[in-house]
Structures are given as structure tokens and as C-alpha cells.
mmCIF file of C-alpha atoms in Angstrom:
data_model
loop_
_atom_site.group_PDB
_atom_site.id
_atom_site.type_symbol
_atom_site.label_atom_id
_atom_site.label_comp_id
_atom_site.label_asym_id
_atom_site.label_seq_id
_atom_site.Cartn_x
_atom_site.Cartn_y
_atom_site.Cartn_z
ATOM 1 C CA MET A 1 -19.935 -16.353 -4.187
ATOM 2 C CA SER A 2 -18.124 -18.183 -6.952
ATOM 3 C CA PRO A 3 -14.979 -19.884 -5.570
ATOM 4 C CA ASN A 4 -12.819 -18.006 -8.103
ATOM 5 C CA ARG A 5 -14.402 -14.546 -7.763
ATOM 6 C CA GLN A 6 -12.124 -12.119 -5.978
ATOM 7 C CA VAL A 7 -13.231 -8.932 -4.263
ATOM 8 C CA GLY A 8 -11.069 -5.946 -3.480
ATOM 9 C CA PHE A 9 -9.899 -2.738 -5.052
ATOM 10 C CA GLU A 10 -7.269 -1.345 -7.380
ATOM 11 C CA HIS A 11 -5.951 2.212 -7.625
ATOM 12 C CA ALA A 12 -3.400 3.728 -9.991
ATOM 13 C CA ILE A 13 -1.616 7.066 -9.956
ATOM 14 C CA GLN A 14 1.171 8.601 -12.028
ATOM 15 C CA ILE A 15 4.040 10.035 -9.984
ATOM 16 C CA GLN A 16 6.946 12.131 -11.300
ATOM 17 C CA SER A 17 9.604 10.002 -9.619
ATOM 18 C CA THR A 18 11.656 6.904 -10.295
ATOM 19 C CA PRO A 19 10.185 3.452 -9.607
ATOM 20 C CA GLY A 20 12.913 2.857 -7.003
ATOM 21 C CA ARG A 21 11.866 5.870 -4.957
ATOM 22 C CA VAL A 22 8.194 5.037 -5.275
ATOM 23 C CA LEU A 23 8.794 1.483 -4.018
ATOM 24 C CA ALA A 24 11.073 2.714 -1.222
ATOM 25 C CA ALA A 25 8.141 4.726 0.134
ATOM 26 C CA PHE A 26 6.346 1.414 0.826
ATOM 27 C CA PHE A 27 9.243 0.081 2.932
ATOM 28 C CA GLU A 28 10.834 3.069 4.707
ATOM 29 C CA PRO A 29 9.086 3.576 8.084
ATOM 30 C CA ALA A 30 9.466 7.386 8.022
ATOM 31 C CA ALA A 31 7.992 7.528 4.526
ATOM 32 C CA LEU A 32 5.074 5.253 5.471
ATOM 33 C CA ALA A 33 4.388 7.474 8.487
ATOM 34 C CA ALA A 34 4.351 10.593 6.319
ATOM 35 C CA TRP A 35 2.129 9.479 3.471
ATOM 36 C CA TRP A 36 0.031 6.655 4.929
ATOM 37 C CA ASP A 37 -0.063 7.741 8.575
ATOM 38 C CA VAL A 38 1.524 4.457 9.701
ATOM 39 C CA ALA A 39 2.584 4.506 13.374
ATOM 40 C CA THR A 40 4.913 1.495 13.261
ATOM 41 C CA ALA A 41 6.306 -0.471 10.327
ATOM 42 C CA VAL A 42 8.362 -3.585 9.828
ATOM 43 C CA ALA A 43 8.682 -3.928 6.081
ATOM 44 C CA THR A 44 11.437 -6.019 4.528
ATOM 45 C CA PRO A 45 11.870 -5.646 0.745
ATOM 46 C CA ARG A 46 12.836 -9.223 -0.106
ATOM 47 C CA PRO A 47 11.143 -12.563 -0.672
ATOM 48 C CA LEU A 48 9.834 -14.016 2.609
ATOM 49 C CA GLY A 49 10.253 -10.614 4.264
ATOM 50 C CA ALA A 50 7.775 -9.332 6.815
ATOM 51 C CA TYR A 51 5.300 -6.638 5.820
ATOM 52 C CA ALA A 52 3.568 -5.319 8.947
ATOM 53 C CA LEU A 53 2.042 -1.847 9.254
ATOM 54 C CA GLU A 54 0.312 -0.521 12.357
ATOM 55 C CA TRP A 55 -2.016 2.466 12.538
ATOM 56 C CA ARG A 56 -3.121 4.218 15.718
ATOM 57 C CA ASP A 57 -6.662 3.471 16.834
ATOM 58 C CA ALA A 58 -9.093 5.903 15.264
ATOM 59 C CA GLU A 59 -11.532 7.894 17.365
ATOM 60 C CA ALA A 60 -14.437 7.100 15.068
ATOM 61 C CA VAL A 61 -16.142 3.723 15.123
ATOM 62 C CA ASP A 62 -17.373 2.202 11.859
ATOM 63 C CA GLU A 63 -20.856 0.650 12.093
ATOM 64 C CA VAL A 64 -19.661 -2.634 10.529
ATOM 65 C CA LEU A 65 -15.926 -2.864 11.273
ATOM 66 C CA GLY A 66 -15.846 -1.224 14.684
ATOM 67 C CA LYS A 67 -12.855 0.883 15.658
ATOM 68 C CA LEU A 68 -10.435 1.504 12.782
ATOM 69 C CA GLY A 69 -6.651 1.401 13.031
ATOM 70 C CA GLY A 70 -4.939 -1.843 13.923
ATOM 71 C CA VAL A 71 -2.383 -3.860 11.996
ATOM 72 C CA PHE A 72 -2.055 -5.071 8.413
ATOM 73 C CA HIS A 73 0.462 -7.883 8.102
ATOM 74 C CA GLY A 74 1.555 -10.408 5.539
ATOM 75 C CA MET A 75 4.599 -11.905 3.872
ATOM 76 C CA VAL A 76 6.472 -10.444 0.921
ATOM 77 C CA ILE A 77 6.427 -13.287 -1.568
ATOM 78 C CA ASP A 78 7.985 -11.450 -4.483
ATOM 79 C CA PHE A 79 10.083 -8.280 -4.586
ATOM 80 C CA GLN A 80 11.522 -6.917 -7.818
ATOM 81 C CA PRO A 81 13.480 -3.662 -7.485
ATOM 82 C CA ASP A 82 12.049 -0.944 -9.736
ATOM 83 C CA ARG A 83 9.070 -3.167 -10.633
ATOM 84 C CA GLY A 84 7.018 -4.009 -7.551
ATOM 85 C CA PHE A 85 6.219 -6.433 -4.798
ATOM 86 C CA PHE A 86 3.544 -8.927 -3.797
ATOM 87 C CA VAL A 87 2.342 -9.542 -0.227
ATOM 88 C CA ALA A 88 0.425 -12.769 0.419
ATOM 89 C CA ASP A 89 -1.246 -14.360 3.409
ATOM 90 C CA ALA A 90 -2.149 -10.863 4.570
ATOM 91 C CA TYR A 91 -4.595 -10.013 7.345
ATOM 92 C CA TRP A 92 -6.018 -6.870 8.873
ATOM 93 C CA LEU A 93 -6.254 -7.122 12.641
ATOM 94 C CA PRO A 94 -8.604 -4.395 13.868
ATOM 95 C CA PRO A 95 -8.133 -2.924 17.364
ATOM 96 C CA ALA A 96 -11.098 -5.077 18.484
ATOM 97 C CA GLY A 97 -12.891 -7.897 16.730
ATOM 98 C CA ASP A 98 -11.949 -10.679 14.373
ATOM 99 C CA PRO A 99 -9.225 -10.325 11.719
ATOM 100 C CA ILE A 100 -10.072 -10.017 8.040
ATOM 101 C CA GLY A 101 -8.060 -12.219 5.707
ATOM 102 C CA PRO A 102 -6.320 -13.891 4.112
ATOM 103 C CA MET A 103 -5.845 -11.488 1.245
ATOM 104 C CA ALA A 104 -3.081 -10.306 -1.079
ATOM 105 C CA MET A 105 -1.630 -6.910 -1.940
ATOM 106 C CA ASP A 106 0.095 -6.310 -5.270
ATOM 107 C CA VAL A 107 2.082 -3.109 -5.856
ATOM 108 C CA THR A 108 3.540 -2.520 -9.320
ATOM 109 C CA CYS A 109 5.536 0.298 -10.900
ATOM 110 C CA ALA A 110 5.963 0.903 -14.608
ATOM 111 C CA PRO A 111 7.624 3.739 -16.538
ATOM 112 C CA ALA A 112 5.115 6.348 -17.696
ATOM 113 C CA GLU A 113 5.292 8.754 -20.629
ATOM 114 C CA GLY A 114 6.381 12.376 -20.277
ATOM 115 C CA PRO A 115 9.519 14.529 -20.036
ATOM 116 C CA SER A 116 11.853 13.630 -17.185
ATOM 117 C CA GLY A 117 14.521 16.284 -17.462
ATOM 118 C CA ARG A 118 17.204 13.624 -16.911
ATOM 119 C CA LYS A 119 18.642 11.545 -19.705
ATOM 120 C CA GLY A 120 18.070 7.830 -19.352
ATOM 121 C CA GLU A 121 15.576 8.080 -16.466
ATOM 122 C CA PRO A 122 11.893 7.426 -16.764
ATOM 123 C CA SER A 123 9.830 10.578 -16.806
ATOM 124 C CA ALA A 124 7.372 9.258 -14.317
ATOM 125 C CA THR A 125 6.152 6.073 -12.712
ATOM 126 C CA MET A 126 2.697 4.593 -12.986
ATOM 127 C CA LEU A 127 1.984 3.113 -9.566
ATOM 128 C CA ARG A 128 -0.745 0.508 -9.200
ATOM 129 C CA VAL A 129 -1.893 -0.829 -5.816
ATOM 130 C CA ALA A 130 -4.362 -3.718 -5.696
ATOM 131 C CA GLN A 131 -5.703 -5.668 -2.765
ATOM 132 C CA ARG A 132 -7.790 -8.799 -3.222
ATOM 133 C CA GLY A 133 -9.482 -11.442 -1.112
ATOM 134 C CA LEU A 134 -11.974 -14.230 -1.613
ATOM 135 C CA ASP A 135 -14.791 -13.336 0.788
ATOM 136 C CA ASP A 136 -17.793 -11.178 -0.010
ATOM 137 C CA SER A 137 -19.260 -11.029 3.500
ATOM 138 C CA PRO A 138 -20.538 -7.642 4.731
ATOM 139 C CA ARG A 139 -17.397 -7.105 6.892
ATOM 140 C CA TRP A 140 -15.030 -7.803 3.989
ATOM 141 C CA MET A 141 -16.996 -5.626 1.608
ATOM 142 C CA ARG A 142 -17.021 -2.794 4.147
ATOM 143 C CA TYR A 143 -13.259 -3.206 4.719
ATOM 144 C CA TYR A 144 -12.610 -2.817 0.987
ATOM 145 C CA GLU A 145 -15.014 0.115 0.815
ATOM 146 C CA VAL A 146 -13.289 1.951 3.692
ATOM 147 C CA LEU A 147 -9.690 1.188 2.689
ATOM 148 C CA GLY A 148 -10.399 1.570 -1.014
ATOM 149 C CA GLY A 149 -11.918 4.981 -0.257
ATOM 150 C CA CYS A 150 -8.963 6.182 1.858
ATOM 151 C CA LEU A 151 -6.118 4.884 -0.299
ATOM 152 C CA PRO A 152 -6.471 7.419 -3.157
ATOM 153 C CA THR A 153 -5.989 10.257 -0.654
ATOM 154 C CA ALA A 154 -2.903 8.551 0.795
ATOM 155 C CA LEU A 155 -1.494 7.951 -2.697
ATOM 156 C CA GLY A 156 -2.085 11.634 -3.479
ATOM 157 C CA THR A 157 -0.034 12.511 -0.399
ATOM 158 C CA LEU A 158 2.710 10.128 -1.570
ATOM 159 C CA LYS A 159 2.685 11.825 -4.979
ATOM 160 C CA GLU A 160 2.953 15.276 -3.371
ATOM 161 C CA TYR A 161 5.907 14.226 -1.201
ATOM 162 C CA LEU A 162 7.814 12.518 -4.005
ATOM 163 C CA GLU A 163 7.221 15.227 -6.595
ATOM 164 C CA HIS A 164 7.784 18.252 -4.373
ATOM 165 C CA GLY A 165 10.188 16.945 -1.752
ATOM 166 C CA ARG A 166 7.938 17.747 1.163
ATOM 167 C CA GLY A 167 8.328 15.499 4.149
ATOM 168 C CA ALA A 168 10.637 14.472 6.922
ATOM 169 C CA TRP A 169 12.093 11.615 4.904
ATOM 170 C CA ASP A 170 14.562 11.539 2.107
ATOM 171 C CA LEU A 171 14.493 8.923 -0.627
ATOM 172 C CA ARG A 172 17.138 10.547 -2.835
ATOM 173 C CA THR A 173 19.529 7.673 -2.121
ATOM 174 C CA TYR A 174 17.142 5.380 -4.004
ATOM 175 C CA SER A 175 17.424 5.361 -7.785
#
């Protein structure tokens, strides 16, 4: 692999909600549990903050990665309210086996076009989630294939919760 070639994935989705609420869903433990099925979260929205998400061990075993679940952790390097955040030095620690990393996760929010119903507020937010690393080994490629395949479903759940208010968490206090 070329030393500058990155592997990973990127997904985007438009959500009828403010950027502040969309970003809050990446840091509030109850929100992460609802839309991304996270069991435990320590997520600090500030530079040098921790970003650690734990999922329960899955019943199924992947032929390359082994048992799924485990912990994704890294450090928030940049956090800009209403714009996004960047997690660096990130690793996935599977329930068994060697970690995969380091990698980076970049989450950005931008105003999207469309009627909002409220004067002065963006109509919607275009959310983009990208994860990148520098290894193209079979384990890394399978990790990106599995996570990249599951993330659109999770983002769809996030969209449903934010647009229709379904869920056991309330982000109305976020602008």
C-alpha cells in the first residue's frame, strides 16, 4: 500500500434537526445507546476529551474479526459546536484478539437546504461521518466493511429519533 493511501468509509445523511442536536447525539450516553446500541459511553465534547464507546459482545462470530462488540476509543482533538468533531489515535478493541488502529473519525455537520418552520434556524443538517486508517490488511478491510455496512442503519435510526422525537432521551436543551 502507498504510505499516503487511506482506507475507510464515509457516510452522509440529511437530518431535519439543528447541528447542535445532531452533535449532542454523539456525546450523550442515552442517545448513543438508543441510536447506536452503545452499552457504555464516556464521550467528552472538548479538545483532549475522551471518546470511548463500548458495545455488548455479539452472539455472531465474524470469520475474519472474530466476536463483534468491544470498545472503540480515541481522543477528541477538535470539537466545534454546531460544526463537528475529530477523534484521533482511535482503536477498536474487539472482545478477543488484537486491536485495530490507529485510525481517525471525523464527524461534520453543515446546514442543508429546505424549509425549517423556524425563522433563523437551519432547515436541516447534513451529517457526514468518516473513519480512516492507513492499513489495508484483511482484518482492517473487513473491519471497515462490517462497520461501514452497519453505520447507515444506525444513522437512519438517529435520523428517525431526531426528526420524530422517538426515544428515551431528550436533546431539546441543545440548540
